[in-house]
Short mmCIF file of C-alpha atoms in Angstrom, two decimals:
data_model
loop_
_atom_site.label_atom_id
_atom_site.label_comp_id
_atom_site.label_asym_id
_atom_site.label_seq_id
_atom_site.Cartn_x
_atom_site.Cartn_y
_atom_site.Cartn_z
CA UNK M 1 240.54 115.21 194.54
CA UNK M 2 241.30 112.14 192.99
CA UNK M 3 244.14 110.01 193.96
CA UNK M 4 245.38 106.89 192.70
CA UNK M 5 245.94 104.26 195.72
CA UNK M 6 247.00 101.11 196.19
CA UNK M 7 247.66 97.82 193.64
CA UNK M 8 246.71 95.42 197.25
CA UNK M 9 249.14 92.94 196.16
CA UNK M 10 252.52 93.58 198.68
CA UNK M 11 252.51 94.74 201.74
CA UNK M 12 253.01 99.12 201.23
CA UNK M 13 256.11 100.35 201.32
CA UNK M 14 257.39 103.63 202.59
CA UNK M 15 257.23 105.16 199.25
CA UNK M 16 253.43 105.32 198.48
CA UNK M 17 252.91 105.71 201.75
CA UNK M 18 254.85 109.57 201.32
CA UNK M 19 252.28 109.91 197.85
CA UNK M 20 249.64 109.38 200.55
CA UNK M 21 251.54 111.20 203.56
CA UNK M 22 251.22 114.43 200.68
CA UNK M 23 247.68 114.02 200.12
CA UNK M 24 246.08 113.53 202.68
CA UNK M 25 248.09 116.94 204.39
CA UNK M 26 247.07 118.09 200.79
CA UNK M 27 243.01 116.96 201.98
CA UNK M 28 243.85 118.31 205.89
CA UNK M 29 245.07 121.64 204.30
CA UNK M 30 242.66 122.55 202.16
CA UNK M 31 239.95 120.96 204.60
CA UNK M 32 241.80 124.26 207.19
CA UNK M 33 240.69 125.99 204.61
CA UNK M 34 236.92 125.57 205.01
CA UNK M 35 236.68 123.90 201.81
CA UNK M 36 234.39 120.60 200.84
CA UNK M 37 236.59 118.48 200.31
CA UNK M 38 235.26 115.36 198.39
CA UNK M 39 238.87 113.08 198.72
CA UNK M 40 238.40 109.93 196.50
CA UNK M 41 241.12 107.28 196.52
CA UNK M 42 240.72 103.92 195.08
CA UNK M 43 242.04 100.43 194.80
CA UNK M 44 243.26 98.38 192.57
CA UNK M 45 242.20 94.92 192.77
CA UNK M 46 242.33 94.02 188.38
CA UNK M 47 243.60 94.96 186.16
CA UNK M 48 247.24 95.63 186.88
CA UNK M 49 249.89 93.43 185.23
CA UNK M 50 253.10 93.01 186.21
CA UNK M 51 255.63 95.16 184.22
CA UNK M 52 252.44 98.14 183.40
CA UNK M 53 252.37 96.46 179.92
CA UNK M 54 249.43 95.53 178.25
CA UNK M 55 251.17 91.29 178.70
CA UNK M 56 252.17 89.16 181.24
CA UNK M 57 249.94 87.85 184.24
CA UNK M 58 247.76 89.94 187.14
CA UNK M 59 249.47 90.35 189.80
CA UNK M 60 247.00 89.87 192.44
CA UNK M 61 246.60 86.45 190.16
CA UNK M 62 250.12 86.12 190.32
CA UNK M 63 250.33 86.46 193.90
CA UNK M 64 247.16 84.07 194.57
CA UNK M 65 248.88 81.52 192.15
CA UNK M 66 252.05 82.15 194.18
CA UNK M 67 250.18 81.36 197.37
CA UNK M 68 247.47 79.44 197.20
CA UNK M 69 244.52 81.78 197.93
CA UNK M 70 241.88 82.38 195.69
CA UNK M 71 243.17 86.47 194.98
CA UNK M 72 240.25 88.10 197.03
CA UNK M 73 242.06 86.85 200.10
CA UNK M 74 245.77 88.40 198.77
CA UNK M 75 242.83 91.68 198.95
CA UNK M 76 241.78 91.61 201.81
CA UNK M 77 244.82 91.23 203.53
CA UNK M 78 247.17 93.57 200.99
CA UNK M 79 244.22 96.32 201.75
CA UNK M 80 244.40 95.41 206.00
CA UNK M 81 247.67 95.98 205.54
CA UNK M 82 247.31 99.27 203.73
CA UNK M 83 244.27 100.44 206.38
CA UNK M 84 246.67 99.88 209.02
CA UNK M 85 250.06 101.58 208.38
CA UNK M 86 247.81 104.28 206.63
CA UNK M 87 245.92 104.21 210.11
CA UNK M 88 249.38 104.61 212.03
CA UNK M 89 250.71 106.83 210.09
CA UNK M 90 247.63 108.87 211.36
CA UNK M 91 246.04 109.46 207.33
CA UNK M 92 242.10 110.85 207.58
CA UNK M 93 239.96 107.58 205.42
CA UNK M 94 238.70 108.61 201.82
CA UNK M 95 235.62 110.27 201.36
CA UNK M 96 234.92 107.26 198.83
CA UNK M 97 237.51 103.77 198.83
CA UNK M 98 235.90 102.90 195.36
CA UNK M 99 237.10 99.33 194.27
CA UNK M 100 237.61 98.56 190.09
CA UNK M 101 236.17 94.79 191.61
CA UNK M 102 233.19 96.65 192.58
CA UNK M 103 232.93 98.66 189.09
CA UNK M 104 233.09 96.17 186.05
CA UNK M 105 229.97 97.55 184.20
CA UNK M 106 230.42 100.51 184.34
CA UNK M 107 234.75 99.93 183.32
CA UNK M 108 232.78 98.04 180.20
CA UNK M 109 229.97 100.77 179.31
CA UNK M 110 232.71 103.22 179.06
CA UNK M 111 234.74 100.90 175.89
CA UNK M 112 231.16 101.09 174.05
CA UNK M 113 230.84 104.47 175.41
CA UNK M 114 235.67 104.99 173.51
CA UNK M 115 234.45 101.84 170.39
CA UNK M 116 231.14 104.08 169.03
CA UNK M 117 233.46 108.01 169.38
CA UNK M 118 235.80 105.89 167.15
CA UNK M 119 238.75 105.67 169.08
CA UNK M 120 238.74 102.14 170.06
CA UNK M 121 238.99 99.02 168.57
CA UNK M 122 238.56 95.13 169.25
CA UNK M 123 241.00 92.31 168.58
CA UNK M 124 240.47 88.73 169.17
CA UNK M 125 238.81 89.34 172.24
CA UNK M 126 240.48 92.51 173.62
CA UNK M 127 240.04 96.58 173.00
CA UNK M 128 242.42 98.85 172.75
CA UNK M 129 242.56 102.23 172.77
CA UNK M 130 243.65 103.89 168.93
CA UNK M 131 246.44 106.64 170.34
CA UNK M 132 247.06 107.66 166.06
CA UNK M 133 243.03 108.79 166.08
CA UNK M 134 242.77 110.43 169.18
CA UNK M 135 245.95 112.73 168.03
CA UNK M 136 244.31 113.58 165.04
CA UNK M 137 241.42 115.40 167.14
CA UNK M 138 243.56 115.80 170.23
CA UNK M 139 246.77 115.36 172.04
CA UNK M 140 247.71 112.34 173.15
CA UNK M 141 251.32 113.15 174.94
CA UNK M 142 250.09 116.63 177.38
CA UNK M 143 250.51 116.24 180.42
CA UNK M 144 253.74 114.35 179.99
CA UNK M 145 254.99 116.82 177.95
CA UNK M 146 255.81 114.01 175.28
CA UNK M 147 254.54 114.06 171.51
CA UNK M 148 254.11 110.89 170.16
CA UNK M 149 255.43 111.23 166.17
CA UNK M 150 258.82 110.88 168.29
CA UNK M 151 257.07 108.00 170.43
CA UNK M 152 256.52 106.33 167.12
CA UNK M 153 259.92 106.54 165.32
CA UNK M 154 261.54 105.43 168.60
CA UNK M 155 259.13 102.46 169.26
CA UNK M 156 260.97 98.78 168.67
CA UNK M 157 258.59 96.42 167.52
CA UNK M 158 257.37 93.74 170.11
CA UNK M 159 255.58 90.55 169.26
CA UNK M 160 253.61 90.75 172.17
CA UNK M 161 251.14 93.59 170.32
CA UNK M 162 250.99 91.94 167.58
CA UNK M 163 247.36 92.62 167.87
CA UNK M 164 247.35 96.87 167.85
CA UNK M 165 247.70 98.70 165.29
CA UNK M 166 249.78 100.33 166.80
CA UNK M 167 252.74 100.12 169.66
CA UNK M 168 251.40 102.44 171.60
CA UNK M 169 247.90 101.62 171.91
CA UNK M 170 246.16 100.60 175.45
CA UNK M 171 243.82 98.51 176.71
CA UNK M 172 240.92 98.58 177.78
CA UNK M 173 239.79 94.95 177.77
CA UNK M 174 242.02 92.05 177.71
CA UNK M 175 240.80 88.83 176.78
CA UNK M 176 241.56 86.08 179.73
CA UNK M 177 243.81 83.41 178.94
CA UNK M 178 241.87 80.00 180.15
CA UNK M 179 244.24 79.79 183.39
CA UNK M 180 243.37 83.73 183.69
CA UNK M 181 241.96 84.22 187.24
CA UNK M 182 240.05 87.25 187.45
CA UNK M 183 237.53 87.23 184.88
CA UNK M 184 234.39 88.98 183.67
CA UNK M 185 231.89 88.18 181.57
CA UNK M 186 231.86 91.19 178.23
CA UNK M 187 230.50 92.03 175.12
CA UNK M 188 233.67 90.64 173.61
CA UNK M 189 234.67 88.23 175.83
CA UNK M 190 235.34 86.90 179.18
CA UNK M 191 238.26 89.25 180.61
CA UNK M 192 238.97 92.58 182.62
CA UNK M 193 239.36 95.47 182.26
CA UNK M 194 242.76 97.65 181.33
CA UNK M 195 245.06 99.20 184.87
CA UNK M 196 244.06 102.40 183.22
CA UNK M 197 240.49 102.54 182.86
CA UNK M 198 239.75 102.10 186.83
CA UNK M 199 240.63 105.30 187.03
CA UNK M 200 238.55 106.86 184.47
CA UNK M 201 235.51 105.16 185.85
CA UNK M 202 235.89 105.39 189.73
CA UNK M 203 236.53 109.43 189.25
CA UNK M 204 233.60 110.61 186.96
CA UNK M 205 231.32 109.03 188.53
CA UNK M 206 232.27 110.51 191.50
CA UNK M 207 234.03 113.35 190.93
CA UNK M 208 232.09 114.57 187.21
CA UNK M 209 233.30 114.41 183.67
CA UNK M 210 235.83 117.67 185.08
CA UNK M 211 237.22 117.98 188.88
CA UNK M 212 239.57 119.36 190.41
CA UNK M 213 242.45 117.86 191.20
CA UNK M 214 244.24 114.46 190.58
CA UNK M 215 247.00 113.08 192.36
CA UNK M 216 249.51 110.76 192.96
CA UNK M 217 253.24 109.34 191.95
CA UNK M 218 255.38 111.76 190.00
CA UNK M 219 255.45 107.34 188.68
CA UNK M 220 252.60 107.34 186.95
CA UNK M 221 252.18 110.52 184.40
CA UNK M 222 252.92 108.36 181.69
CA UNK M 223 251.64 106.67 180.79
CA UNK M 224 249.03 105.96 183.61
CA UNK M 225 247.82 109.91 183.83
CA UNK M 226 248.28 110.85 180.80
CA UNK M 227 245.96 106.69 179.47
CA UNK M 228 242.95 108.87 181.54
CA UNK M 229 242.85 112.14 179.79
CA UNK M 230 242.75 109.97 176.53
CA UNK M 231 239.86 107.90 178.10
CA UNK M 232 239.05 111.29 179.87
CA UNK M 233 238.38 114.14 175.95
CA UNK M 234 237.69 110.35 173.88
CA UNK M 235 234.31 109.26 176.79
CA UNK M 236 233.27 113.09 177.77
CA UNK M 237 234.57 115.41 174.96
CA UNK M 238 236.48 117.10 177.85
CA UNK M 239 239.63 117.49 179.93
CA UNK M 240 239.06 115.71 183.07
CA UNK M 241 240.88 117.81 185.44
CA UNK M 242 242.18 121.05 186.50
CA UNK M 243 245.57 120.93 188.76
CA UNK M 244 247.39 117.78 188.46
CA UNK M 245 249.78 116.71 191.24
CA UNK M 246 252.34 114.48 192.12
CA UNK M 247 254.09 112.91 194.68
CA UNK M 248 258.22 112.78 193.58
CA UNK M 249 260.35 109.52 194.76
CA UNK M 250 261.70 108.49 198.59
CA UNK M 251 264.60 106.98 197.91
CA UNK M 252 266.47 105.14 200.90
CA UNK M 253 270.63 106.41 201.45
CA UNK M 254 271.19 107.78 197.77
CA UNK M 255 269.11 104.81 195.49
CA UNK M 256 266.06 104.09 194.40
CA UNK M 257 264.32 101.78 196.70
CA UNK M 258 263.63 98.24 195.02
CA UNK M 259 262.82 94.72 196.41
CA UNK M 260 265.20 93.32 193.68
CA UNK M 261 268.89 94.74 195.51
CA UNK M 262 267.55 95.01 199.30
CA UNK M 263 267.65 98.38 198.81
CA UNK M 264 263.67 98.58 200.35
CA UNK M 265 262.06 99.81 204.02
CA UNK M 266 258.82 98.48 204.97
CA UNK M 267 256.68 101.07 207.11
CA UNK M 268 256.55 98.16 210.30
CA UNK M 269 260.21 97.11 210.30
CA UNK M 270 260.52 101.22 210.71
CA UNK M 271 258.58 101.46 213.19
CA UNK M 272 259.88 99.21 214.89
CA UNK M 273 263.70 99.15 213.88
CA UNK M 274 263.64 95.54 212.49
CA UNK M 275 265.62 96.97 209.17
CA UNK M 276 269.37 96.56 207.87
CA UNK M 277 269.41 100.79 207.53
CA UNK M 278 268.62 102.45 210.47
CA UNK M 279 269.87 102.46 213.51
CA UNK M 280 266.95 102.52 215.40
CA UNK M 281 262.83 102.96 215.93
CA UNK M 282 261.61 105.79 214.76
CA UNK M 283 257.47 106.42 215.72
CA UNK M 284 255.44 106.86 212.78
CA UNK M 285 255.37 110.68 214.13
CA UNK M 286 259.03 110.98 213.15
CA UNK M 287 258.71 110.11 209.61
CA UNK M 288 255.95 111.92 209.45
CA UNK M 289 257.32 114.90 209.71
CA UNK M 290 260.37 113.45 208.32
CA UNK M 291 258.62 113.71 204.91
CA UNK M 292 256.84 116.47 205.17
CA UNK M 293 260.30 118.53 205.80
CA UNK M 294 260.61 117.93 201.94
CA UNK M 295 258.49 120.19 199.38
CA UNK M 296 255.69 116.86 197.60
CA UNK M 297 257.51 116.69 194.63
CA UNK M 298 260.99 116.27 195.14
CA UNK M 299 262.93 112.99 195.55
CA UNK M 300 263.51 112.38 199.09
CA UNK M 301 266.18 110.04 200.33
CA UNK M 302 266.21 108.28 203.28
CA UNK M 303 268.99 107.77 205.50
CA UNK M 304 269.81 106.87 209.21
CA UNK M 305 271.50 110.49 209.65
CA UNK M 306 268.72 112.21 208.02
CA UNK M 307 265.66 111.01 210.52
CA UNK M 308 268.06 111.35 213.51
CA UNK M 309 268.05 114.70 212.73
CA UNK M 310 264.08 114.80 211.70
CA UNK M 311 263.32 113.39 215.45
CA UNK M 312 265.25 115.66 217.02
CA UNK M 313 263.22 119.00 215.59
CA UNK M 314 259.82 116.77 216.39
CA UNK M 315 261.32 116.86 219.63
CA UNK M 316 262.67 120.18 219.77
CA UNK M 317 259.08 121.70 218.80
CA UNK M 318 256.71 119.08 220.88
CA UNK M 319 258.77 120.18 223.66
CA UNK M 320 257.39 123.94 223.13
CA UNK M 321 253.48 122.39 222.54
CA UNK M 322 254.29 121.78 225.63
CA UNK M 323 255.15 125.00 226.20
CA UNK M 324 252.58 126.37 224.95
CA UNK M 325 249.66 126.43 227.93
CA UNK M 326 252.05 127.76 231.02
CA UNK M 327 253.20 130.90 229.31
CA UNK M 328 253.63 133.79 231.45
CA UNK M 329 251.61 136.56 229.36
CA UNK M 330 251.69 140.16 229.52
CA UNK M 331 250.61 143.37 229.11
CA UNK M 332 251.89 144.23 225.35
CA UNK M 333 253.90 141.67 223.25
CA UNK M 334 257.05 142.97 221.57
CA UNK M 335 256.62 140.90 218.29
CA UNK M 336 253.87 140.80 215.86
CA UNK M 337 251.58 136.99 216.22
CA UNK M 338 250.24 138.83 212.92
CA UNK M 339 252.89 138.31 211.42
CA UNK M 340 254.27 135.29 211.67
CA UNK M 341 250.71 133.27 211.47
CA UNK M 342 250.45 135.31 207.61
CA UNK M 343 254.23 133.36 206.88
CA UNK M 344 252.80 130.07 207.62
CA UNK M 345 249.61 130.97 205.89
CA UNK M 346 251.73 131.91 202.40
CA UNK M 347 253.98 128.75 201.85
CA UNK M 348 251.21 126.28 202.17
CA UNK M 349 249.75 128.60 199.27
CA UNK M 350 252.28 128.43 197.83
CA UNK M 351 251.78 125.18 195.82
CA UNK M 352 251.70 123.06 200.05
CA UNK M 353 254.82 124.33 200.97
CA UNK M 354 255.35 122.10 203.89
CA UNK M 355 259.44 122.68 204.95
CA UNK M 356 259.02 126.98 204.83
CA UNK M 357 255.39 125.54 206.94
CA UNK M 358 258.80 123.63 209.75
CA UNK M 359 260.86 126.38 209.68
CA UNK M 360 258.37 128.75 209.65
CA UNK M 361 257.35 126.73 213.75
CA UNK M 362 260.98 125.74 214.41
CA UNK M 363 260.68 129.80 214.02
CA UNK M 364 257.59 129.56 216.25
CA UNK M 365 259.23 127.26 219.10
CA UNK M 366 262.64 129.67 219.05
CA UNK M 367 259.90 132.94 219.83
CA UNK M 368 257.91 130.55 222.95
CA UNK M 369 261.03 129.64 224.36
CA UNK M 370 262.55 132.83 225.12
CA UNK M 371 258.73 134.18 226.07
CA UNK M 372 259.14 131.14 228.73
CA UNK M 373 263.41 132.40 229.72
CA UNK M 374 261.17 136.22 229.75
CA UNK M 375 263.21 137.88 227.10
CA UNK M 376 260.26 137.45 224.84
CA UNK M 377 257.14 138.77 225.46
CA UNK M 378 253.55 138.86 224.48
CA UNK M 379 250.36 139.78 225.53
CA UNK M 380 247.09 137.31 225.88
CA UNK M 381 245.52 138.25 222.51
CA UNK M 382 249.14 137.60 220.37
CA UNK M 383 249.35 134.11 223.00
CA UNK M 384 245.38 132.66 221.63
CA UNK M 385 246.63 133.16 218.38
CA UNK M 386 250.23 131.53 218.86
CA UNK M 387 248.90 128.05 220.07
CA UNK M 388 245.49 127.85 217.45
CA UNK M 389 248.16 128.89 215.10
CA UNK M 390 250.81 126.09 216.79
CA UNK M 391 248.50 123.80 216.91
CA UNK M 392 246.21 124.08 213.46
CA UNK M 393 249.05 123.58 211.27
CA UNK M 394 250.71 120.82 213.78
CA UNK M 395 248.07 119.03 214.61
CA UNK M 396 245.11 119.26 211.81
CA UNK M 397 247.77 120.31 208.46
CA UNK M 398 250.61 118.46 208.77
CA UNK M 399 248.81 115.37 210.74
CA UNK M 400 250.89 115.02 213.96
CA UNK M 401 251.09 113.63 217.15
CA UNK M 402 252.39 115.04 219.90
CA UNK M 403 255.01 112.97 221.33
CA UNK M 404 252.94 111.24 224.59
CA UNK M 405 250.08 110.02 220.89
CA UNK M 406 251.81 108.55 218.58
CA UNK M 407 252.42 105.95 220.89
CA UNK M 408 250.66 103.26 219.94
CA UNK M 409 247.70 101.55 222.68
CA UNK M 410 249.33 100.86 226.31
CA UNK M 411 252.29 101.88 225.82
CA UNK M 412 252.19 105.59 226.88
CA UNK M 413 250.61 103.95 229.94
CA UNK M 414 253.93 101.80 230.39
CA UNK M 415 256.66 104.09 229.34
CA UNK M 416 254.91 106.51 232.66
CA UNK M 417 255.74 103.37 235.32
CA UNK M 418 258.07 103.06 234.04
CA UNK M 419 259.87 106.68 233.07
CA UNK M 420 258.49 107.60 237.14
CA UNK M 421 261.01 104.92 238.34
CA UNK M 422 263.12 106.26 237.03
CA UNK M 423 262.59 109.32 238.24
CA UNK M 424 262.57 108.84 241.64
CA UNK M 425 265.46 106.54 241.59
CA UNK M 426 267.46 109.79 240.40
CA UNK M 427 265.30 111.94 242.73
CA UNK M 428 266.70 109.53 245.78
CA UNK M 429 270.77 109.53 244.25
CA UNK M 430 270.09 112.77 244.31
CA UNK M 431 269.41 113.20 248.42
CA UNK M 432 271.71 111.37 249.24
CA UNK M 433 274.33 113.21 247.25
CA UNK M 434 274.99 110.48 244.11
CA UNK M 435 275.47 113.00 241.57
CA UNK M 436 277.04 110.08 239.57
CA UNK M 437 274.17 108.12 239.43
CA UNK M 438 272.06 110.43 239.64
CA UNK M 439 273.72 112.94 235.84
CA UNK M 440 274.17 108.66 234.67
CA UNK M 441 269.72 108.29 234.94
CA UNK M 442 269.75 112.02 233.15
CA UNK M 443 272.72 110.91 229.96
CA UNK M 444 271.58 107.71 228.60
CA UNK M 445 267.87 108.55 229.35
CA UNK M 446 268.86 111.60 227.40
CA UNK M 447 270.77 109.08 224.74
CA UNK M 448 267.87 106.83 224.33
CA UNK M 449 265.53 109.98 223.24
CA UNK M 450 264.26 111.50 226.27
CA UNK M 451 265.29 114.12 227.92
CA UNK M 452 264.65 114.70 231.50
CA UNK M 453 263.21 118.28 232.75
CA UNK M 454 263.44 120.05 236.23
CA UNK M 455 261.03 122.14 237.65
CA UNK M 456 259.40 123.41 240.47
CA UNK M 457 256.40 121.27 240.53
CA UNK M 458 259.41 118.28 240.40
CA UNK M 459 260.62 116.47 237.61
CA UNK M 460 258.68 115.18 233.71
CA UNK M 461 260.39 114.18 230.45
CA UNK M 462 259.60 114.87 226.97
CA UNK M 463 260.63 112.59 223.65
#
């Protein structure tokens, strides 16, 4: 599986995170089923121009110029940020994480190959892919459903495309202007690779000329992935990918996320609550659970009410998990646990349908509460299946942590000590028959998302 990774010129935003969390879930499920998965996710550290076009300045070079830094300082800073955010979201690292700058030689070689095959031409030190020539032997536009003749008919003449034979042609190699910072020698002069080329080179190097799954955001379907198909077929003579998967976008309060309009939020701002959109901070696991409640191919809208509701659902499932090892065992079960287990797998086997899986986990949580109250019964064999299935899907497949585990560093220990103090104060108030204070402690903790549970072994709490 190959997934288009981040362009590391700024902090990774929440929409990108949704894409990478979606493919982390797919990676996890394939591994859970027993597949040996080689997961390649690249780092774009060169060649991605502003406006995703063949003209303009490299995004990383532009940032380096503005910040008066070396481009690789920019790359390092935002690669570390990306890794840190993914770690907080409990995403597994890919098997291989190659960089565009680490594969310049391979990109030059594949350009030579495509030129030799007759599908590319050089102009003034730049090399362009000949889309019209390619379309005579193959089909350009088959992934996005676009027709090349219609694209040509609807194209406006652009001055910046003077070098190209056709407006639809795209750059394989760009000549570097004198002030362009990131540049490498090539047979066509100093320059840098086109944005689309790196993914064709790195995916074929590590996964072969044809591989199973290629993923990325929906916005990459055209032109990026369409160009990848063209490059792969031109260079290797075969279709590069068996299955294309695209994660849809994330909106904020019903509008597209955009830095320019201020309608955007960074993961860190969401975790800390330091933003203008949410009434408080939310743990990475709650945010991840919120994302899992929508299918990866559907648009998902982030709002304060929506994530508050997700937090309640997440806490409900967490509460059920804490009961799993304490459930009473009977001689027989009053329901079919294997039927429920099959529904969980059926959901994931249907194009990784996590919202249906989450609905089944809610059913499982309700069942756990009924067993705990004595209105349903379960035997030991079925209980083992229930425990294993619940943990497999919650932890291993959805990649979630318990509410306690989702706390960072020493926060768990600090919270435990503070909560024990409040529990002791509440117990003292109850012993003094000061039920007003006792209820106030309980109710205000509940408003803060912390629920106290009184039991025969004392009082415990859940987030």
